[in-house]
Amino acid sequence: TSFKIFKVVFIIALLFSVSSCKNEDNLLQADLELGTGTLSGNPRSGLRVTVYTSEEDAENEVNRYTSTKITNSDGFAFFYDLEPGFRYWVRVNTVLINNINRSRILRVGLNDMRMTIL
């Protein structure tokens, strides 16, 4: 009977450790907070923002890495669960000009990026 209890405890511990590994994998992702504003510092809301893995893809609007987000009233768009250790190309579409900038190499956790939109 003590062996049966040991097996049950072992199986529960194994299941717990496997489920907690999945949560740790999510913690190894990068998030990107993109802030947009004018030269005077005013936020730009309602702009379409998309993340790409190459400048060429961003210029041609193909093979997007994320779904398109819209900047909120404070001029921010948030992207979650990006792969850290890479640079991404961020495209912000406005009525007159499409702005494309390269991010820094993203690290695990929250990363921020600012773009001035004319």
One Martini backbone bead per residue (centre of mass of N, CA, C, O) as a GRO file, in nm:
protein
  118
    1THR     BB    1   0.056   0.064  -0.019
    2SER     BB    2   0.299   0.256  -0.016
    3PHE     BB    3   0.353   0.223  -0.323
    4LYS     BB    4   0.087   0.346  -0.422
    5ILE     BB    5   0.128   0.622  -0.297
    6PHE     BB    6   0.391   0.683  -0.442
    7LYS     BB    7   0.275   0.670  -0.731
    8VAL     BB    8   0.067   0.897  -0.699
    9VAL     BB    9   0.265   1.118  -0.614
   10PHE     BB   10   0.450   1.095  -0.862
   11ILE     BB   11   0.236   1.161  -1.079
   12ILE     BB   12   0.154   1.436  -0.971
   13ALA     BB   13   0.438   1.561  -0.984
   14LEU     BB   14   0.476   1.519  -1.287
   15LEU     BB   15   0.231   1.684  -1.384
   16PHE     BB   16   0.317   1.949  -1.249
   17SER     BB   17   0.592   1.984  -1.396
   18VAL     BB   18   0.479   1.989  -1.684
   19SER     BB   19   0.282   2.232  -1.650
   20SER     BB   20   0.508   2.436  -1.554
   21CYS     BB   21   0.675   2.433  -1.819
   22LYS     BB   22   0.470   2.576  -1.996
   23ASN     BB   23   0.476   2.844  -1.839
   24GLU     BB   24   0.780   2.904  -1.882
   25ASP     BB   25   0.768   2.934  -2.189
   26ASN     BB   26   0.595   3.196  -2.182
   27LEU     BB   27   0.826   3.363  -2.027
   28LEU     BB   28   1.022   3.341  -2.303
   29GLN     BB   29   0.896   3.594  -2.409
   30ALA     BB   30   0.817   3.872  -2.616
   31ASP     BB   31   0.729   4.210  -2.572
   32LEU     BB   32   0.563   4.487  -2.754
   33GLU     BB   33   0.583   4.841  -2.716
   34LEU     BB   34   0.418   5.080  -2.918
   35GLY     BB   35   0.496   5.420  -2.975
   36THR     BB   36   0.311   5.701  -3.097
   37GLY     BB   37   0.412   6.020  -3.253
   38THR     BB   38   0.477   6.334  -3.280
   39LEU     BB   39   0.703   6.583  -3.279
   40SER     BB   40   0.537   6.711  -3.023
   41GLY     BB   41   0.420   6.427  -2.869
   42ASN     BB   42   0.166   6.339  -2.987
   43PRO     BB   43  -0.052   6.106  -3.013
   44ARG     BB   44  -0.132   5.821  -3.234
   45SER     BB   45  -0.435   5.721  -3.335
   46GLY     BB   46  -0.559   5.464  -3.550
   47LEU     BB   47  -0.314   5.291  -3.630
   48ARG     BB   48  -0.158   5.065  -3.837
   49VAL     BB   49   0.009   4.767  -3.701
   50THR     BB   50   0.301   4.571  -3.808
   51VAL     BB   51   0.487   4.265  -3.795
   52TYR     BB   52   0.814   4.177  -3.918
   53THR     BB   53   1.117   3.998  -4.033
   54SER     BB   54   1.137   4.202  -4.283
   55GLU     BB   55   1.171   4.470  -4.486
   56GLU     BB   56   1.045   4.355  -4.742
   57ASP     BB   57   0.781   4.261  -4.614
   58ALA     BB   58   0.697   4.541  -4.512
   59GLU     BB   59   0.691   4.686  -4.787
   60ASN     BB   60   0.485   4.445  -4.914
   61GLU     BB   61   0.285   4.319  -4.712
   62VAL     BB   62   0.420   4.032  -4.620
   63ASN     BB   63   0.455   3.794  -4.394
   64ARG     BB   64   0.338   3.833  -4.130
   65TYR     BB   65   0.393   3.789  -3.778
   66THR     BB   66   0.135   3.955  -3.714
   67SER     BB   67  -0.123   4.103  -3.625
   68THR     BB   68  -0.305   4.371  -3.661
   69LYS     BB   69  -0.289   4.684  -3.506
   70ILE     BB   70  -0.431   4.948  -3.304
   71THR     BB   71  -0.396   5.242  -3.191
   72ASN     BB   72  -0.454   5.401  -2.921
   73SER     BB   73  -0.526   5.696  -2.754
   74ASP     BB   74  -0.200   5.685  -2.664
   75GLY     BB   75  -0.035   5.540  -2.919
   76PHE     BB   76  -0.068   5.224  -2.867
   77ALA     BB   77   0.088   4.901  -2.930
   78PHE     BB   78   0.047   4.543  -2.872
   79PHE     BB   79   0.288   4.269  -2.849
   80TYR     BB   80   0.276   3.915  -2.817
   81ASP     BB   81   0.482   3.644  -2.828
   82LEU     BB   82   0.766   3.690  -2.910
   83GLU     BB   83   1.080   3.630  -3.027
   84PRO     BB   84   1.363   3.627  -2.885
   85GLY     BB   85   1.670   3.755  -3.041
   86PHE     BB   86   1.521   3.961  -3.236
   87ARG     BB   87   1.445   4.147  -3.512
   88TYR     BB   88   1.200   4.384  -3.616
   89TRP     BB   89   0.949   4.497  -3.840
   90VAL     BB   90   0.774   4.809  -3.833
   91ARG     BB   91   0.445   4.895  -3.948
   92VAL     BB   92   0.305   5.222  -4.017
   93ASN     BB   93  -0.010   5.331  -4.113
   94THR     BB   94  -0.103   5.601  -4.308
   95VAL     BB   95  -0.241   5.809  -4.526
   96LEU     BB   96   0.052   5.910  -4.651
   97ILE     BB   97   0.250   5.726  -4.466
   98ASN     BB   98   0.488   5.463  -4.443
   99ASN     BB   99   0.625   5.327  -4.152
  100ILE     BB  100   0.964   5.189  -4.114
  101ASN     BB  101   1.104   4.995  -3.843
  102ARG     BB  102   1.361   4.880  -3.639
  103SER     BB  103   1.426   4.688  -3.392
  104ARG     BB  104   1.548   4.570  -3.143
  105ILE     BB  105   1.667   4.329  -2.969
  106LEU     BB  106   1.480   4.112  -2.819
  107ARG     BB  107   1.377   4.047  -2.499
  108VAL     BB  108   1.279   3.914  -2.235
  109GLY     BB  109   0.981   4.057  -2.220
  110LEU     BB  110   0.961   4.393  -2.205
  111ASN     BB  111   0.937   4.606  -2.490
  112ASP     BB  112   1.035   4.919  -2.637
  113MET     BB  113   0.889   5.152  -2.884
  114ARG     BB  114   0.951   5.442  -3.093
  115MET     BB  115   0.744   5.652  -3.313
  116THR     BB  116   0.762   5.900  -3.553
  117ILE     BB  117   0.481   6.069  -3.690
  118LEU     BB  118   0.398   6.283  -3.966
   0.00000   0.00000   0.00000
